[in-house]
CSV table of C-alpha atoms in Angstrom, one decimal:
chain,number,residue,atom,x,y,z
A,1,MET,CA,8.5,55.6,7.3
A,2,SER,CA,6.1,55.5,4.0
A,3,THR,CA,8.5,52.6,2.8
A,4,THR,CA,7.8,50.4,6.2
A,5,THR,CA,3.9,50.5,6.0
A,6,THR,CA,4.1,50.1,2.7
A,7,MET,CA,6.4,47.1,3.0
A,8,SER,CA,5.2,45.6,5.3
A,9,THR,CA,1.4,46.0,3.3
A,10,SER,CA,3.1,43.8,0.8
A,11,ALA,CA,4.0,41.5,3.6
A,12,ILE,CA,0.6,40.9,4.8
A,13,ALA,CA,-0.4,41.1,1.2
A,14,ASN,CA,2.0,38.0,0.7
A,15,ASP,CA,1.2,35.8,4.3
A,16,LEU,CA,-3.0,36.4,3.2
A,17,PHE,CA,-2.1,35.6,-0.5
A,18,ASP,CA,0.2,32.4,0.7
A,19,ASN,CA,-2.8,31.5,3.1
A,20,LEU,CA,-5.5,32.1,1.2
A,21,PHE,CA,-3.7,29.9,-1.4
A,22,SER,CA,-3.2,27.3,1.0
A,23,THR,CA,-6.2,26.4,2.4
A,24,TYR,CA,-7.2,26.4,-0.7
A,25,LEU,CA,-4.3,24.0,-1.7
A,26,GLN,CA,-5.9,21.9,0.9
A,27,ASN,CA,-9.9,21.6,0.5
A,28,ILE,CA,-9.0,21.1,-2.4
A,29,ILE,CA,-6.5,17.7,-2.1
A,30,SER,CA,-9.1,16.8,1.0
A,31,LEU,CA,-12.0,16.3,-1.5
A,32,GLU,CA,-9.9,14.2,-4.4
A,33,LEU,CA,-8.9,11.8,-1.3
A,34,ASN,CA,-12.6,12.3,-0.2
A,35,ASN,CA,-14.0,11.3,-3.1
A,36,GLN,CA,-11.1,8.6,-3.7
A,37,LYS,CA,-12.5,7.1,-0.3
A,38,ILE,CA,-16.0,6.8,-1.4
A,39,ILE,CA,-15.1,5.2,-4.9
A,40,GLN,CA,-13.0,2.8,-2.8
A,41,LEU,CA,-15.7,1.4,-0.7
A,42,ARG,CA,-18.8,1.4,-4.1
A,43,TYR,CA,-16.1,-0.6,-5.8
A,44,GLN,CA,-13.9,-2.2,-3.6
A,45,LEU,CA,-11.8,-4.7,-5.8
A,46,ALA,CA,-11.8,-8.5,-5.9
A,47,ASN,CA,-8.8,-10.5,-4.6
A,48,SER,CA,-6.7,-11.2,-8.7
A,49,GLU,CA,-7.9,-14.7,-7.8
A,50,GLU,CA,-11.6,-14.0,-7.6
A,51,ILE,CA,-11.4,-12.2,-11.2
A,52,LYS,CA,-12.1,-14.2,-14.3
A,53,LEU,CA,-12.7,-12.6,-17.5
A,54,ASN,CA,-15.4,-15.0,-20.0
A,55,ALA,CA,-16.5,-17.2,-17.2
A,56,ASN,CA,-18.5,-18.9,-17.5
A,57,PRO,CA,-19.7,-19.5,-13.8
A,58,SER,CA,-19.8,-22.8,-12.9
A,59,ASP,CA,-22.6,-23.1,-10.9
A,60,ASN,CA,-26.0,-21.8,-12.1
A,61,VAL,CA,-28.1,-19.8,-9.5
A,62,TYR,CA,-32.5,-20.8,-9.5
A,63,LEU,CA,-34.6,-18.3,-8.6
A,64,SER,CA,-38.2,-18.8,-6.4
A,65,CYS,CA,-40.4,-17.4,-9.4
A,66,LYS,CA,-42.9,-15.6,-6.9
A,67,HIS,CA,-45.6,-16.1,-8.9
A,68,CYS,CA,-46.0,-19.8,-10.1
A,69,LYS,CA,-43.4,-20.7,-7.6
A,70,ARG,CA,-41.2,-22.8,-9.5
A,71,ASP,CA,-37.5,-22.3,-9.5
A,72,VAL,CA,-36.3,-20.7,-12.8
A,73,SER,CA,-32.0,-19.9,-13.6
A,74,SER,CA,-31.1,-16.3,-13.1
A,75,ASN,CA,-30.7,-16.3,-17.5
A,76,ARG,CA,-34.0,-16.6,-17.7
A,77,PHE,CA,-35.8,-14.9,-15.1
A,78,ALA,CA,-36.9,-12.1,-17.1
A,79,ALA,CA,-38.2,-13.8,-20.0
A,80,HIS,CA,-39.9,-16.5,-17.7
A,81,LEU,CA,-41.1,-13.2,-15.5
A,82,GLN,CA,-43.0,-12.0,-18.8
A,83,ARG,CA,-44.3,-14.8,-20.0
A,84,CYS,CA,-45.3,-16.2,-16.7
A,85,LEU,CA,-47.2,-12.8,-16.0
A,86,SER,CA,-48.9,-12.3,-19.6
A,87,ARG,CA,-50.2,-16.2,-18.9
A,88,GLY,CA,-52.3,-14.7,-15.3
A,89,ALA,CA,-53.5,-12.1,-17.4
A,90,ARG,CA,-55.3,-13.8,-19.6
A,91,ARG,CA,-56.8,-15.9,-17.7
């Protein structure tokens, strides 16, 4: 009778370990899948036709300065703001 009890205890222990291990593995896999989905949503890849590495933009974007109401090229906007706002402080 003691061997039967020992075997059943051993079998129960193995079942518990297998269940615990598979649950742990499923949790890791689901967390990784969720992380991958979040990354894909955050950084959606463009079509290969849209990707242009080291290419100049065909149209330059112009932004309107709220301080002086001028249209300024986007690549010069930070420098313009610095000059524009410092001129206003000197007046």
